[in-house]
Amino acid sequence: MLFGASDHNQNDSMMQITLAFNHFGQHLRQRLPRARFGFVHIVNNDYQEWTMYAVGGSKHPTFISQGNRFRAQDNPFTKEATKREYTPEWEWKSWNWTSEGDVFENGAFFVTSGMGSTFDLTKNFSRFDVFRAKPGSFVGRLTRYAGALSCKVGEPC
């Protein structure tokens, strides 16, 4: 999933996205999601063995990761769940990327930046604007029916 039209469309900085209850299966490469600009709240998703990265961005997006499960592949070069695209470290260190209540398995990790763990959603948004996350340990139950339906023509799904 790619959110943001191009690196040159700064109107995308007004995007506010909540991505919840998804199961991203094994061997998906990247962009689960990737955002240019904007605010992305990823909540109670299941990330399983990506091949490049799970969460990526360019052009200073904000990512708030809450209650997700990240399980890395055995490959030691694919443990990091995050990737900042086309940006030097001195620049992306000011972007607000935070992880709260996430579960990390098989060596997976999330690189925070900006305000990191001190970013408080309640100070930036009203309680009516924020999706409340369950702990990452609930992800298996919350996403067990996620994915494509296996329906047949002429039969109820």
Coordinates of C-alpha atoms in Angstrom, one line a residue:
M1 CA 0.0 0.0 0.0
L2 CA 1.4 3.3 -1.1
F3 CA -0.1 6.4 0.4
G4 CA 0.9 9.7 -1.2
A5 CA 0.8 10.6 -4.9
S6 CA 4.4 11.7 -5.3
D7 CA 7.4 13.3 -3.5
H8 CA 6.3 16.6 -5.0
N9 CA 2.7 16.7 -3.8
Q10 CA 2.8 18.4 -0.4
N11 CA -1.0 18.4 -0.2
D12 CA -0.6 14.8 0.9
S13 CA 0.8 16.1 4.2
M14 CA -2.9 16.4 5.2
M15 CA -3.6 12.7 4.9
Q16 CA -4.7 10.9 8.1
I17 CA -4.9 7.1 7.7
T18 CA -5.7 4.4 10.1
L19 CA -4.7 0.9 9.0
A20 CA -6.1 -1.8 11.3
F21 CA -6.7 -5.6 11.6
N22 CA -4.7 -6.7 8.5
H23 CA -2.7 -9.8 8.1
F24 CA 0.4 -9.3 6.0
G25 CA 1.5 -12.8 5.1
Q26 CA 4.9 -14.3 4.5
H27 CA 7.2 -13.1 1.7
L28 CA 5.5 -9.8 1.0
R29 CA 8.3 -7.5 0.1
Q30 CA 7.5 -3.9 1.3
R31 CA 5.0 -1.1 1.6
L32 CA 2.8 -2.6 4.3
P33 CA 2.4 0.5 4.1
R34 CA 4.7 3.1 2.7
A35 CA 3.7 6.8 3.0
R36 CA 4.9 10.0 1.6
F37 CA 3.9 12.8 3.9
G38 CA 0.9 12.5 6.2
F39 CA -0.1 10.7 9.4
V40 CA -0.4 7.0 9.5
H41 CA -1.7 5.1 12.6
I42 CA -1.1 1.3 12.2
V43 CA -3.1 -0.6 14.8
N44 CA -3.3 -4.4 15.6
N45 CA -1.9 -5.6 12.3
D46 CA 0.0 -8.9 11.8
Y47 CA 3.3 -8.6 9.9
Q48 CA 4.8 -12.0 9.0
E49 CA 8.2 -12.4 7.5
W50 CA 8.5 -9.4 5.0
T51 CA 11.5 -9.6 2.6
M52 CA 12.6 -5.9 2.6
Y53 CA 10.6 -3.9 5.2
A54 CA 7.1 -3.6 6.6
V55 CA 6.7 0.1 7.3
G56 CA 8.3 2.7 5.1
G57 CA 8.2 6.3 4.3
S58 CA 9.7 9.4 2.6
K59 CA 9.0 13.1 2.9
H60 CA 8.6 13.2 6.7
P61 CA 5.4 11.1 7.4
T62 CA 4.4 10.4 11.0
F63 CA 3.9 6.7 11.9
I64 CA 2.3 5.6 15.1
S65 CA 2.5 1.8 15.5
Q66 CA 0.3 0.4 18.3
G67 CA -0.4 -3.2 19.2
N68 CA 1.0 -4.8 16.1
R69 CA 2.8 -8.1 15.8
F70 CA 6.1 -8.1 13.8
R71 CA 7.6 -11.5 13.0
A72 CA 10.9 -11.3 11.0
Q73 CA 12.3 -13.9 8.7
D74 CA 15.3 -16.0 9.7
N75 CA 17.4 -13.8 7.3
P76 CA 19.5 -11.5 9.6
F77 CA 19.3 -8.7 7.0
T78 CA 15.5 -8.4 7.1
K79 CA 14.9 -8.0 10.9
E80 CA 14.2 -4.2 10.8
A81 CA 10.5 -3.6 10.2
T82 CA 11.1 0.1 9.3
K83 CA 12.7 1.9 6.4
R84 CA 13.1 5.6 5.6
E85 CA 13.4 6.0 1.8
Y86 CA 15.8 8.3 0.0
T87 CA 16.6 10.3 3.1
P88 CA 19.8 10.7 5.1
E89 CA 19.7 9.7 8.8
W90 CA 20.2 13.2 10.1
E91 CA 17.0 14.2 8.4
W92 CA 14.7 11.3 9.2
K93 CA 15.7 11.3 12.9
S94 CA 13.3 14.2 13.3
W95 CA 10.3 12.3 11.8
N96 CA 7.9 11.1 14.4
W97 CA 7.8 7.3 14.2
T98 CA 6.8 5.5 17.4
S99 CA 6.1 1.9 18.5
E100 CA 3.8 1.3 21.5
G101 CA 2.6 -2.1 22.7
D102 CA 3.9 -3.9 19.6
V103 CA 5.1 -7.5 19.8
F104 CA 8.4 -8.4 18.1
E105 CA 9.3 -12.0 17.2
N106 CA 12.3 -13.7 15.7
G107 CA 14.5 -10.6 16.2
A108 CA 12.2 -8.1 14.5
F109 CA 12.6 -4.5 15.6
F110 CA 11.1 -1.0 14.9
V111 CA 13.5 2.0 14.7
T112 CA 11.8 4.9 16.4
S113 CA 12.6 8.5 15.6
G114 CA 11.5 12.1 16.4
M115 CA 9.6 12.2 19.6
G116 CA 9.7 8.4 19.6
S117 CA 8.2 6.8 22.7
T118 CA 7.2 10.3 24.0
F119 CA 4.7 11.0 21.2
D120 CA 1.3 11.2 22.9
L121 CA -1.7 10.8 20.6
T122 CA -4.0 12.3 23.3
K123 CA -2.1 15.6 23.1
N124 CA -2.4 15.8 19.4
F125 CA -5.9 14.4 18.7
S126 CA -9.2 14.2 20.6
R127 CA -10.2 10.8 21.9
F128 CA -12.9 10.7 19.2
D129 CA -10.2 10.9 16.5
V130 CA -8.0 8.1 17.6
F131 CA -8.5 4.4 17.2
R132 CA -7.8 2.6 20.5
A133 CA -5.4 -0.3 20.1
K134 CA -5.5 -3.6 21.9
P135 CA -2.2 -5.1 23.1
G136 CA -0.1 -6.8 20.5
S137 CA -0.7 -10.1 22.1
F138 CA -4.3 -10.0 20.8
V139 CA -3.3 -9.7 17.1
G140 CA -3.8 -13.4 16.3
R141 CA -7.4 -13.2 17.5
L142 CA -8.1 -9.9 15.9
T143 CA -6.8 -10.8 12.5
R144 CA -7.7 -14.5 12.3
Y145 CA -10.4 -13.8 9.6
A146 CA -8.4 -11.2 7.7
G147 CA -7.7 -11.8 4.0
A148 CA -9.4 -12.7 0.9
L149 CA -12.7 -14.6 1.0
S150 CA -12.8 -17.9 -0.7
C151 CA -16.2 -17.6 -2.3
K152 CA -17.7 -19.6 -5.2
V153 CA -20.1 -18.3 -7.8
G154 CA -23.7 -19.1 -6.9
E155 CA -22.9 -20.0 -3.3
P156 CA -23.0 -17.8 -0.2
C157 CA -19.6 -16.8 1.2

